[in-house]
Structure formats: structure tokens, C-alpha cells
């Protein structure tokens, strides 16, 4: 693998990495990764199939679930190809345009998934706070409009990323720190002024934190409503309604934090030369 280090010549290939220090065990790492992706793809396809075919599932809660399944499916398909190439064939190279495209889809689908989790938390709050008016507040038409508006906003958030990366010059470093392309990773490799990328990346990160904060507030309000319910049976009924969504929130956010921590720890223990 040759990495261009001259300041005069622009880099034509980026290099992704697997897990630092575990290159010899990539084939064994591939097995759980493939199983995880296979389960995610089959599970999400099954959810979409049943929601489409079963008329009893044509309700706001299940429409939001189908949006979540679609975004998770898109996220899995966006990140899987480069991971398979690295862990199966040790093919780490990727063209800048291919990297920018993957980064757009990963950030776009991540934003959609985060948005759907926020919408679902508000949906749960409305269902508990105003159960009698729930069906009149969240009609099918409103659900589709909400979904389209948030999807359009997420695409608008992710769309600038490839363009603000393409304007940068990459001439010294070409080694990324993940198995797929992310804006923060690519931006750090630039040898030209990347202040626009830093500011926009910070804006998007703060928006994501705002989403997480809103989800937390929604569940704090739901918890307050639950404590106000007199019967034990009522408590259990409401908790059963929310617990699956709380698990979905953890499933989305915990791997992001864990993966970042894993790569940071691995880079400290096995620094690249």
C-alpha cells in the first residue's frame, strides 16, 4: 500500500481500516459482522413486508416503524460494501468520489433514523396524553406529510457534505480511521482550509444532540404521565407500549458511541506507523 505524502500532488485514493491491531483476525471479525448485517437486513425487510401486507397494521405507529425499518435498511446497505471488502479481501482503497457518496448516504440515513426516533417518541407521548383524540390528531395523511418533511430536511442536512468535502485538497494523508467514510474522518485529512466543514459538521452534531435531548424530554414527560396513572395494570400497559421504542433508541445510539470508543481505544493501543 502506497500513501502519497507529497504536498504538490493530490491524493487519488483514500484508505479505510478495519480494527487496528486485529488485522490477522479480520476473517473472524467478518463472521459476527455479516450475521449482524444479515439479521438487520432480513429483520427490516420482514417488518416492511408485514406492514405493507397486513391491513391491521395500517396505523400511525406502524407507519413510523416502517420508516425506521427503511432508514435502518438504507444505513446497513450504505456501510456494508466497504466493510466486506476490508474484512474479506483486505481491499482498503476507495476513490474520493466513492467515499463522498458513501458518506452522504450514511449521514443521510442516520439523520432519517434519528428523526424517526424523535417522531416516535412524540407519537408515544400523544398516544398516552390524549389517547381519545390520538386517531384524529395523527391521521394517515398527517403521518405521511410528517415523514416526507423530515426526510426532506435530513436530505438537505446531508447534501452539503459531499460538496464541501469536494472543494478541499487532500495531499498529505490518506488513511481514514473507520471501515467506511464519515465526514469528520475525511475532513481531518485535508491540507487546505476546512473551517466551513468544521462549522457545518458542528451544526449537524448539535442538531443530533438536540434530537436526543427532545427524545429524552419526551420520555421524561411520558414517565410523569405514567406516575400519574393510579392502577398498576395501567402502568404496565403504558410501559409495554414504550419499552420497544426505548430499546430502539438504545440500539441506534449505543453502537455509535461504542464504535467511536472502540476505534479511539484501538488507535491508542495500536498506533499506525
XYZ file of N, CA and C in Angstrom:
819
model
N 0.862 -1.198 0.000
C 0.000 0.000 0.000
C 0.890 1.236 0.000
N 0.710 2.083 -0.965
C 1.494 3.314 -1.011
C 0.607 4.484 -0.682
N 1.096 5.327 0.185
C 0.351 6.509 0.598
C 1.129 7.739 0.147
N 0.460 8.617 -0.611
C 1.138 9.793 -1.116
C 1.371 10.798 -0.006
N 2.580 11.272 0.113
C 2.908 12.218 1.176
C 3.406 13.559 0.628
N 3.380 13.722 -0.651
C 3.861 14.973 -1.214
C 2.779 16.027 -1.147
N 3.202 17.260 -0.901
C 2.254 18.357 -0.782
C 1.832 18.883 -2.148
N 2.535 18.487 -3.225
C 2.245 19.020 -4.545
C 1.219 18.179 -5.286
N 1.106 16.921 -4.921
C 0.252 16.000 -5.670
C -0.977 15.634 -4.850
N -2.154 15.766 -5.474
C -3.386 15.450 -4.754
C -3.587 13.945 -4.666
N -4.170 13.505 -3.568
C -4.414 12.086 -3.328
C -5.563 11.605 -4.207
N -5.385 10.451 -4.844
C -6.423 9.897 -5.717
C -7.160 8.728 -5.065
N -6.654 8.264 -3.911
C -7.279 7.132 -3.218
C -7.190 7.330 -1.710
N -8.303 7.100 -1.041
C -8.311 7.042 0.422
C -8.189 5.577 0.841
N -7.674 5.374 2.063
C -7.539 4.013 2.578
C -8.310 3.880 3.887
N -9.247 2.947 3.884
C -10.037 2.647 5.083
C -9.289 1.623 5.917
N -9.695 1.462 7.176
C -9.041 0.454 8.029
C -10.105 -0.426 8.680
N -9.654 -1.599 9.123
C -10.525 -2.475 9.903
C -10.422 -2.082 11.365
N -10.129 -3.025 12.222
C -9.911 -2.732 13.638
C -8.410 -2.759 13.893
N -7.796 -1.627 14.255
C -6.343 -1.581 14.460
C -5.860 -2.634 15.443
N -4.786 -3.339 15.058
C -4.217 -4.369 15.915
C -4.837 -5.734 15.747
N -5.940 -5.826 14.933
C -6.619 -7.116 14.752
C -6.660 -7.526 13.283
N -5.696 -7.046 12.504
C -5.665 -7.347 11.072
C -5.582 -8.851 10.802
N -4.870 -9.566 11.675
C -4.712 -11.018 11.500
C -6.012 -11.784 11.745
N -6.963 -11.147 12.428
C -8.218 -11.819 12.786
C -9.418 -11.272 12.019
N -9.159 -10.589 10.893
C -10.249 -9.973 10.134
C -11.313 -10.976 9.694
N -10.868 -12.169 9.300
C -11.834 -13.179 8.831
C -12.772 -13.606 9.949
N -12.261 -13.612 11.192
C -13.107 -13.979 12.336
C -14.016 -12.819 12.745
N -13.531 -11.611 12.541
C -14.362 -10.439 12.816
C -15.498 -10.364 11.803
N -15.211 -10.834 10.567
C -16.201 -10.766 9.489
C -17.465 -11.576 9.804
N -17.307 -12.716 10.488
C -18.451 -13.608 10.751
C -19.541 -12.920 11.571
N -19.216 -12.357 12.763
C -20.275 -11.660 13.511
C -20.809 -10.419 12.802
N -19.937 -9.728 12.041
C -20.384 -8.540 11.300
C -21.407 -8.935 10.238
N -21.110 -10.004 9.491
C -22.031 -10.482 8.456
C -23.355 -10.940 9.067
N -23.277 -11.652 10.187
C -24.503 -12.103 10.867
C -25.343 -10.921 11.328
N -24.666 -9.908 11.871
C -25.355 -8.721 12.352
C -26.064 -8.003 11.201
N -25.350 -7.818 10.087
C -25.938 -7.148 8.930
C -27.056 -7.981 8.306
N -26.848 -9.295 8.250
C -27.869 -10.179 7.685
C -29.158 -10.113 8.498
N -29.010 -10.149 9.824
C -30.180 -10.042 10.705
C -30.870 -8.694 10.536
N -30.080 -7.634 10.425
C -30.641 -6.288 10.260
C -31.410 -6.169 8.950
N -30.821 -6.675 7.863
C -31.465 -6.575 6.547
C -32.718 -7.438 6.472
N -32.608 -8.700 6.916
C -33.773 -9.605 6.882
C -34.877 -9.115 7.823
N -34.473 -8.659 9.019
C -35.450 -8.179 10.001
C -36.218 -6.961 9.491
N -35.500 -6.013 8.915
C -36.148 -4.801 8.405
C -37.019 -5.087 7.186
N -36.559 -5.985 6.316
C -37.372 -6.374 5.148
C -38.661 -7.078 5.596
N -38.548 -7.911 6.639
C -39.726 -8.608 7.181
C -40.735 -7.616 7.757
N -40.230 -6.631 8.504
C -41.104 -5.596 9.082
C -41.839 -4.845 7.973
N -41.104 -4.432 6.939
C -41.711 -3.692 5.827
C -42.751 -4.540 5.092
N -42.448 -5.828 4.918
C -43.368 -6.737 4.216
C -44.682 -6.891 4.987
N -44.589 -7.126 6.293
C -45.804 -7.340 7.092
C -46.637 -6.066 7.224
N -45.970 -4.926 7.373
C -46.722 -3.664 7.484
C -47.437 -3.343 6.170
N -46.809 -3.701 5.048
C -47.420 -3.449 3.738
C -48.601 -4.381 3.469
N -48.465 -5.656 3.868
C -49.479 -6.659 3.503
C -50.604 -6.796 4.517
N -50.333 -6.519 5.791
C -51.363 -6.664 6.828
C -52.121 -5.347 7.017
N -53.396 -5.351 6.649
C -54.204 -4.121 6.770
C -54.392 -3.696 8.229
N -54.334 -4.655 9.159
C -54.491 -4.319 10.584
C -53.314 -3.492 11.108
N -52.204 -3.499 10.360
C -51.013 -2.740 10.758
C -50.939 -1.372 10.074
N -51.982 -1.015 9.352
C -52.008 0.296 8.690
C -52.487 1.356 9.674
N -51.585 1.678 10.613
C -51.863 2.651 11.674
C -50.620 3.503 11.876
N -50.769 4.728 12.437
C -49.621 5.651 12.578
C -48.383 5.023 13.203
N -48.552 4.268 14.298
C -47.405 3.684 14.996
C -46.609 2.768 14.062
N -47.319 1.975 13.243
C -46.653 1.038 12.343
C -46.087 1.739 11.109
N -46.705 2.847 10.695
C -46.117 3.637 9.611
C -44.767 4.201 10.039
N -44.708 4.696 11.281
C -43.437 5.213 11.804
C -42.412 4.081 11.923
N -42.874 2.898 12.318
C -41.987 1.735 12.420
C -41.431 1.359 11.050
N -42.266 1.462 10.014
C -41.796 1.149 8.655
C -40.752 2.165 8.195
N -40.929 3.443 8.581
C -39.924 4.472 8.268
C -38.598 4.154 8.949
N -38.686 3.703 10.205
C -37.483 3.342 10.962
C -36.778 2.157 10.310
N -37.567 1.153 9.884
C -37.009 -0.031 9.228
C -36.337 0.341 7.906
N -36.985 1.232 7.150
C -36.434 1.658 5.853
C -35.103 2.389 6.047
N -35.052 3.315 7.008
C -33.816 4.075 7.239
C -32.702 3.164 7.751
N -33.039 2.197 8.605
C -32.035 1.263 9.124
C -31.518 0.358 8.014
N -32.418 -0.031 7.111
C -32.035 -0.845 5.954
C -31.072 -0.064 5.058
N -31.397 1.205 4.810
C -30.524 2.049 3.992
C -29.158 2.255 4.622
N -29.133 2.425 5.937
C -27.876 2.612 6.670
C -27.007 1.356 6.593
N -27.642 0.193 6.725
C -26.910 -1.080 6.650
C -26.308 -1.287 5.261
N -27.112 -1.050 4.231
C -26.650 -1.250 2.852
C -25.568 -0.243 2.478
N -25.623 0.958 3.045
C -24.628 2.001 2.742
C -23.249 1.673 3.298
N -23.201 1.086 4.487
C -21.909 0.836 5.145
C -21.351 -0.562 4.896
N -22.213 -1.496 4.462
C -21.782 -2.899 4.322
C -20.715 -3.128 3.250
N -20.830 -2.561 2.027
C -19.873 -2.912 0.959
C -18.407 -2.722 1.329
N -18.055 -1.546 1.907
C -16.638 -1.312 2.226
C -16.168 -2.213 3.371
N -17.074 -2.512 4.304
C -16.686 -3.403 5.415
C -16.398 -4.803 4.903
N -17.213 -5.292 3.975
C -16.982 -6.618 3.386
C -15.666 -6.649 2.626
N -15.373 -5.600 1.856
C -14.133 -5.545 1.087
C -12.915 -5.565 2.007
N -13.007 -4.871 3.126
C -11.863 -4.796 4.054
C -11.658 -6.121 4.776
N -12.729 -6.640 5.395
C -12.581 -7.827 6.235
C -12.472 -9.124 5.439
N -12.979 -9.136 4.201
C -12.934 -10.353 3.393
C -11.741 -10.380 2.452
N -11.465 -9.247 1.788
C -10.412 -9.223 0.772
C -9.232 -8.322 1.153
N -9.306 -7.668 2.290
C -8.285 -6.707 2.719
C -8.077 -5.604 1.675
N -9.172 -5.270 0.956
C -9.138 -4.203 -0.047
C -9.571 -2.909 0.628
N -8.620 -2.076 0.955
C -8.901 -0.894 1.775
C -9.070 0.399 0.970
N -8.706 0.384 -0.305
C -8.748 1.600 -1.109
C -10.152 1.991 -1.538
N -10.407 3.289 -1.600
C -11.683 3.820 -2.096
C -11.417 5.179 -2.737
N -12.045 5.447 -3.871
C -11.846 6.722 -4.562
C -12.512 7.850 -3.771
N -12.011 9.083 -3.900
C -12.637 10.205 -3.185
C -14.130 10.349 -3.487
N -14.526 10.245 -4.772
C -15.939 10.378 -5.125
C -16.785 9.268 -4.512
N -16.251 8.044 -4.517
C -16.950 6.922 -3.887
C -17.084 7.130 -2.390
N -16.042 7.679 -1.787
C -16.039 7.961 -0.351
C -17.058 9.039 -0.005
N -17.106 10.101 -0.814
C -18.048 11.195 -0.559
C -19.495 10.715 -0.709
N -19.715 9.842 -1.702
C -21.067 9.306 -1.927
C -21.508 8.435 -0.752
N -20.605 7.558 -0.292
C -20.941 6.704 0.854
C -21.216 7.539 2.099
N -20.394 8.559 2.293
C -20.555 9.444 3.457
C -21.913 10.152 3.423
N -22.354 10.571 2.234
C -23.667 11.222 2.095
C -24.790 10.271 2.506
N -24.753 9.042 2.001
C -25.819 8.082 2.306
C -25.808 7.680 3.782
N -24.626 7.484 4.358
C -24.538 7.117 5.776
C -25.088 8.223 6.660
N -24.655 9.464 6.421
C -25.138 10.585 7.226
C -26.619 10.864 6.975
N -27.051 10.699 5.723
C -28.453 10.923 5.383
C -29.382 9.935 6.069
N -29.067 8.653 5.971
C -29.911 7.626 6.599
C -29.822 7.685 8.126
N -28.650 8.056 8.655
C -28.518 8.231 10.116
C -29.425 9.354 10.601
N -29.453 10.453 9.840
C -30.313 11.585 10.200
C -31.786 11.210 10.131
N -32.166 10.441 9.096
C -33.561 9.993 8.963
C -33.945 9.108 10.134
N -33.050 8.172 10.496
C -33.337 7.261 11.610
C -33.475 8.025 12.919
N -32.593 8.982 13.144
C -32.667 9.807 14.343
C -33.970 10.603 14.381
N -34.375 11.128 13.221
C -35.624 11.894 13.120
C -36.838 11.029 13.413
N -36.838 9.808 12.876
C -37.970 8.895 13.095
C -38.078 8.520 14.579
N -36.938 8.323 15.235
C -36.957 8.034 16.675
C -37.560 9.198 17.457
N -37.243 10.424 17.031
C -37.833 11.605 17.664
C -39.347 11.649 17.434
N -39.768 11.419 16.187
C -41.199 11.428 15.856
C -41.938 10.359 16.654
N -41.320 9.180 16.773
C -41.961 8.076 17.503
C -42.114 8.390 18.987
N -41.138 9.106 19.553
C -41.241 9.469 20.979
C -42.393 10.457 21.191
N -42.559 11.392 20.250
C -43.685 12.342 20.328
C -45.003 11.613 20.105
N -44.989 10.649 19.173
C -46.179 9.824 18.905
C -46.629 9.087 20.165
N -45.659 8.510 20.898
C -45.980 7.807 22.140
C -46.561 8.758 23.186
N -45.988 9.956 23.259
C -46.489 10.948 24.222
C -47.936 11.329 23.915
N -48.236 11.575 22.632
C -49.602 11.932 22.233
C -50.559 10.782 22.524
N -50.112 9.537 22.250
C -50.957 8.361 22.470
C -51.339 8.198 23.942
N -50.433 8.600 24.843
C -50.701 8.461 26.281
C -51.428 9.693 26.826
N -50.971 10.857 26.393
C -51.535 12.111 26.925
C -52.955 12.363 26.419
N -53.192 12.040 25.149
C -54.505 12.315 24.554
C -54.970 11.099 23.759
N -55.160 9.990 24.467
C -55.486 8.717 23.805
C -56.810 8.758 23.047
N -57.795 9.503 23.568
C -59.112 9.556 22.926
C -59.079 10.330 21.603
N -58.174 11.297 21.501
C -58.071 12.114 20.294
C -56.901 11.701 19.401
N -56.222 10.616 19.761
C -54.999 10.195 19.062
C -55.235 9.986 17.562
N -56.280 9.228 17.219
C -56.529 8.906 15.807
C -56.929 10.139 14.986
N -57.551 11.127 15.639
C -57.928 12.347 14.919
C -56.745 13.308 14.781
N -55.806 13.228 15.732
C -54.602 14.084 15.662
C -53.623 13.537 14.629
N -53.322 12.238 14.719
C -52.362 11.615 13.797
C -53.101 10.755 12.777
N -53.620 11.387 11.752
C -54.256 10.663 10.649
C -53.170 10.138 9.705
N -53.533 9.214 8.823
C -52.566 8.649 7.865
C -51.949 9.727 6.991
N -52.785 10.689 6.565
C -52.279 11.773 5.709
C -51.235 12.610 6.442
N -51.494 12.912 7.723
C -50.535 13.698 8.510
C -49.250 12.931 8.739
N -49.361 11.636 8.961
C -48.173 10.799 9.169
C -47.277 10.835 7.932
N -47.874 10.695 6.743
C -47.100 10.733 5.502
C -46.459 12.097 5.294
N -47.192 13.165 5.607
C -46.644 14.518 5.470
C -45.473 14.739 6.415
N -45.637 14.284 7.670
C -44.551 14.402 8.661
C -43.317 13.641 8.183
N -43.533 12.420 7.688
C -42.432 11.593 7.191
C -41.698 12.246 6.033
N -42.461 12.801 5.078
C -41.856 13.444 3.909
C -41.091 14.702 4.292
N -41.662 15.495 5.211
C -41.000 16.736 5.650
C -39.671 16.427 6.327
N -39.681 15.458 7.260
C -38.447 15.112 7.978
C -37.420 14.475 7.042
N -37.887 13.638 6.080
C -36.961 13.027 5.119
C -36.297 14.095 4.258
N -37.090 15.085 3.817
C -36.548 16.184 3.006
C -35.537 17.000 3.803
N -35.850 17.270 5.085
C -34.925 18.020 5.941
C -33.612 17.265 6.126
N -33.703 15.961 6.317
C -32.499 15.137 6.519
C -31.628 15.117 5.273
N -32.261 15.015 4.103
C -31.506 15.048 2.845
C -30.829 16.406 2.676
N -31.556 17.464 3.038
C -30.977 18.820 2.957
C -29.792 18.984 3.903
N -29.859 18.340 5.081
C -28.747 18.393 6.039
C -27.527 17.645 5.514
N -27.768 16.481 4.881
C -26.655 15.630 4.436
C -26.090 16.053 3.086
N -26.903 16.711 2.256
C -26.491 17.048 0.885
C -25.245 17.928 0.795
N -25.058 18.923 1.674
C -23.847 19.757 1.564
C -22.541 19.010 1.830
N -22.590 17.901 2.575
C -21.353 17.213 2.970
C -20.441 16.864 1.783
N -20.935 16.166 0.736
C -20.027 15.828 -0.372
C -19.445 17.053 -1.075
N -20.254 18.122 -1.181
C -19.806 19.320 -1.900
C -18.746 20.101 -1.120
N -18.925 20.188 0.204
C -17.924 20.930 0.992
C -16.649 20.099 1.183
N -16.739 18.772 0.996
C -15.537 17.928 1.017
C -14.806 18.003 -0.323
N -15.587 18.064 -1.404
C -15.000 18.068 -2.754
C -14.153 19.322 -3.013
N -14.473 20.417 -2.317
C -13.726 21.665 -2.501
C -12.363 21.641 -1.803
N -12.161 20.649 -0.908
C -10.909 20.557 -0.166
C -9.819 19.893 -0.996
N -8.580 20.151 -0.619
C -7.432 19.479 -1.243
C -6.880 18.448 -0.262
N -6.584 17.262 -0.771
C -6.031 16.175 0.047
C -4.672 15.812 -0.542
N -3.599 16.124 0.187
C -2.272 15.944 -0.406
C -1.224 15.336 0.526
N -1.528 15.159 1.793
C -0.520 14.617 2.706
C -0.924 13.270 3.289
N -2.150 13.192 3.815
C -2.602 11.964 4.478
C -3.779 11.359 3.718
N -3.861 10.033 3.728
C -4.953 9.362 3.010
C -5.571 8.219 3.813
N -5.125 8.042 5.063
C -5.622 6.927 5.875
C -6.765 7.373 6.784
N -7.940 6.815 6.551
C -9.111 7.106 7.378
C -9.110 6.208 8.610
N -9.971 6.495 9.574
C -9.923 5.764 10.848
C -11.107 4.830 11.076
N -11.928 4.598 10.026
C -13.046 3.666 10.133
C -13.097 2.756 8.905
N -14.042 1.832 8.919
C -14.217 0.902 7.797
C -15.165 1.455 6.747
N -15.591 2.668 6.922
C -16.467 3.365 5.978
C -16.199 4.854 6.123
N -16.690 5.644 5.171
C -16.369 7.073 5.143
C -17.335 7.902 5.986
N -16.776 8.761 6.827
C -17.548 9.714 7.618
C -16.969 11.107 7.386
N -17.817 12.103 7.465
C -17.390 13.480 7.179
C -16.226 13.924 8.057
N -16.313 13.651 9.348
C -15.269 14.091 10.281
C -13.925 13.478 9.941
N -13.911 12.188 9.594
C -12.669 11.493 9.234
C -12.029 12.097 7.995
N -12.840 12.249 6.939
C -12.316 12.743 5.659
C -11.837 14.185 5.800
N -12.605 14.989 6.499
C -12.286 16.405 6.695
C -10.915 16.588 7.337
N -10.584 15.715 8.291
C -9.311 15.826 9.013
C -8.095 15.593 8.123
N -8.282 14.917 6.982
C -7.169 14.606 6.084
C -6.802 15.775 5.172
N -7.657 16.794 5.118
C -7.456 17.902 4.172
C -6.211 18.713 4.501
N -5.520 19.151 3.444
C -4.365 20.029 3.634
C -4.714 21.466 3.275
N -5.991 21.733 2.982
C -6.463 23.096 2.731
C -7.409 23.522 3.857
N -7.867 24.751 3.808
C -8.704 25.314 4.863
C -10.041 24.565 4.954
N -10.319 23.964 6.118
C -11.552 23.184 6.289
C -12.501 23.793 7.329
N -12.399 25.104 7.526
C -13.225 25.755 8.551
C -14.720 25.627 8.263
N -15.092 25.702 6.985
C -16.507 25.546 6.604
C -17.004 24.161 7.022
N -16.177 23.146 6.793
C -16.540 21.769 7.168
C -16.692 21.621 8.676
N -15.779 22.255 9.411
C -15.821 22.189 10.877
C -17.110 22.820 11.398
N -17.429 24.004 10.885
C -18.619 24.732 11.342
C -19.890 23.971 10.995
N -19.966 23.486 9.749
C -21.184 22.774 9.337
C -21.307 21.434 10.073
N -20.187 20.735 10.237
C -20.195 19.468 10.981
C -20.642 19.664 12.412
N -20.173 20.764 13.040
C -20.574 21.086 14.412
C -22.067 21.393 14.484
N -22.578 22.113 13.487
C -24.004 22.442 13.423
C -24.859 21.172 13.351
N -24.463 20.234 12.495
C -25.205 18.971 12.346
C -25.105 18.140 13.627
N -23.920 18.117 14.251
C -23.731 17.371 15.501
C -24.606 17.940 16.620
N -24.677 19.266 16.706
C -25.522 19.912 17.723
C -27.004 19.628 17.465
N -27.384 19.560 16.181
C -28.768 19.216 15.823
C -29.090 17.796 16.279
N -28.135 16.880 16.094
C -28.322 15.482 16.541
C -28.480 15.419 18.057
N -27.670 16.209 18.767
C -27.785 16.262 20.231
C -29.126 16.851 20.658
N -29.609 17.832 19.883
C -30.922 18.422 20.152
C -32.020 17.378 19.994
N -31.906 16.543 18.952
C -32.864 15.446 18.741
C -32.865 14.508 19.942
N -31.652 14.129 20.381
C -31.540 13.227 21.524
C -32.123 13.864 22.772
N -31.888 15.159 22.946
C -32.458 15.890 24.084
C -33.977 15.900 24.040
N -34.549 16.113 22.858
C -36.013 16.118 22.695
C -36.611 14.745 22.983
N -35.906 13.688 22.543
C -36.363 12.318 22.830
C -36.371 12.081 24.337
N -35.299 12.530 25.015
C -35.208 12.372 26.475
C -36.321 13.130 27.192
N -36.591 14.364 26.737
C -37.670 15.167 27.343
C -39.017 14.491 27.143
N -39.242 13.946 25.941
C -40.500 13.251 25.655
C -40.722 12.101 26.633
N -39.653 11.338 26.893
C -39.807 10.192 27.792
C -39.872 10.604 29.257
N -39.299 11.739 29.585
C -39.471 12.255 30.952
C -40.929 12.668 31.170
N -41.540 13.279 30.153
C -42.959 13.653 30.230
C -43.854 12.416 30.276
N -43.467 11.393 29.483
C -44.223 10.129 29.499
C -44.137 9.483 30.879
N -42.937 9.494 31.479
C -42.753 8.930 32.821
C -43.608 9.670 33.841
N -43.691 10.994 33.692
C -44.534 11.802 34.581
C -45.997 11.396 34.440
N -46.435 11.147 33.205
C -47.818 10.713 32.961
C -48.069 9.325 33.541
N -47.064 8.444 33.408
C -47.195 7.081 33.930
C -47.367 7.105 35.449
N -46.564 7.943 36.113
C -46.649 8.044 37.578
C -48.000 8.598 38.033
N -48.666 9.310 37.128
C -49.984 9.859 37.456
C -51.118 8.876 37.259
N -50.807 7.720 36.653
C -51.835 6.682 36.452
C -51.978 5.893 37.745
N -53.195 5.761 38.203
C -53.438 5.146 39.520
C -53.227 3.633 39.513
N -53.745 2.947 38.520
C -53.738 1.477 38.544
C -52.394 0.892 38.103
N -52.032 -0.223 38.727
C -50.801 -0.947 38.370
C -50.912 -1.511 36.956
N -52.112 -1.959 36.587
C -52.352 -2.506 35.251
C -52.124 -1.430 34.183
N -52.551 -0.191 34.503
C -52.344 0.932 33.591
C -50.877 1.247 33.398
N -50.109 1.169 34.497
C -48.652 1.378 34.427
C -48.008 0.403 33.435
N -48.348 -0.888 33.596
C -47.755 -1.938 32.757
C -48.131 -1.777 31.297
N -49.383 -1.402 31.059
C -49.861 -1.231 29.680
C -49.084 -0.126 28.965
N -48.896 0.994 29.650
C -48.164 2.125 29.063
C -46.686 1.785 28.875
N -46.084 1.118 29.872
C -44.674 0.741 29.777
C -44.433 -0.233 28.624
N -45.357 -1.178 28.435
C -45.243 -2.129 27.321
C -45.301 -1.418 25.978
N -46.061 -0.331 25.909
C -46.167 0.451 24.672
C -44.843 1.146 24.355
N -44.136 1.582 25.382
C -42.927 2.410 25.190
C -41.622 1.624 25.174
N -41.600 0.460 25.791
C -40.316 -0.220 26.015
C -39.614 -0.608 24.724
N -40.395 -1.014 23.701
C -39.781 -1.396 22.423
C -39.103 -0.198 21.763
N -39.727 0.976 21.890
C -39.131 2.171 21.298
C -37.899 2.628 22.060
N -37.931 2.498 23.385
C -36.750 2.844 24.197
C -35.573 1.951 23.794
N -35.866 0.665 23.551
C -34.828 -0.277 23.088
C -34.279 0.155 21.732
N -35.167 0.611 20.838
C -34.737 1.075 19.506
C -33.809 2.277 19.620
N -34.113 3.181 20.552
C -33.262 4.364 20.776
C -31.862 3.920 21.222
N -31.821 2.969 22.165
C -30.531 2.454 22.645
C -29.790 1.716 21.533
N -30.513 0.920 20.737
C -29.895 0.159 19.644
C -29.266 1.098 18.623
N -29.873 2.276 18.429
C -29.344 3.243 17.461
C -28.147 4.006 18.021
N -28.264 4.530 19.239
C -27.238 5.430 19.784
C -26.054 4.699 20.429
N -26.295 3.559 21.090
C -25.210 2.856 21.789
C -24.124 2.364 20.833
N -24.461 1.713 19.673
C -23.389 1.294 18.764
C -22.554 2.450 18.234
N -23.177 3.614 18.009
C -22.430 4.787 17.521
C -21.362 5.190 18.530
N -21.766 5.272 19.801
C -20.840 5.656 20.872
C -19.790 4.553 21.079
N -20.232 3.293 21.049
C -19.331 2.160 21.277
C -18.280 2.060 20.180
N -18.712 2.222 18.920
C -17.784 2.139 17.793
C -16.739 3.244 17.855
N -17.185 4.448 18.195
C -16.247 5.577 18.325
C -15.227 5.307 19.429
N -15.707 4.783 20.555
C -14.815 4.474 21.685
C -13.851 3.353 21.329
N -14.350 2.331 20.605
C -13.517 1.188 20.209
C -12.373 1.631 19.304
N -12.676 2.448 18.313
C -11.644 2.918 17.393
C -10.645 3.833 18.091
N -11.138 4.673 19.005
C -10.238 5.564 19.755
C -9.293 4.745 20.634
N -9.843 3.719 21.316
C -9.045 2.865 22.187
C -8.028 2.064 21.367
N -8.491 1.518 20.231
C -7.619 0.696 19.386
C -6.479 1.516 18.800
N -6.777 2.767 18.409
C -5.731 3.631 17.854
C -4.672 3.994 18.873
N -5.089 4.114 20.154
C -4.135 4.424 21.230
C -3.253 3.209 21.532
N -3.880 2.023 21.494
C -3.136 0.800 21.815
C -2.258 0.353 20.661
N -2.750 0.582 19.401
C -2.018 0.133 18.219
C -1.862 1.300 17.249
N -1.033 2.274 17.565
C -0.873 3.424 16.681
C -0.288 3.017 15.325
N -0.831 3.672 14.261
C -0.334 3.356 12.921
C 1.036 4.007 12.704
N 1.851 3.373 11.913
C 3.216 3.884 11.689
C 3.270 4.651 10.390
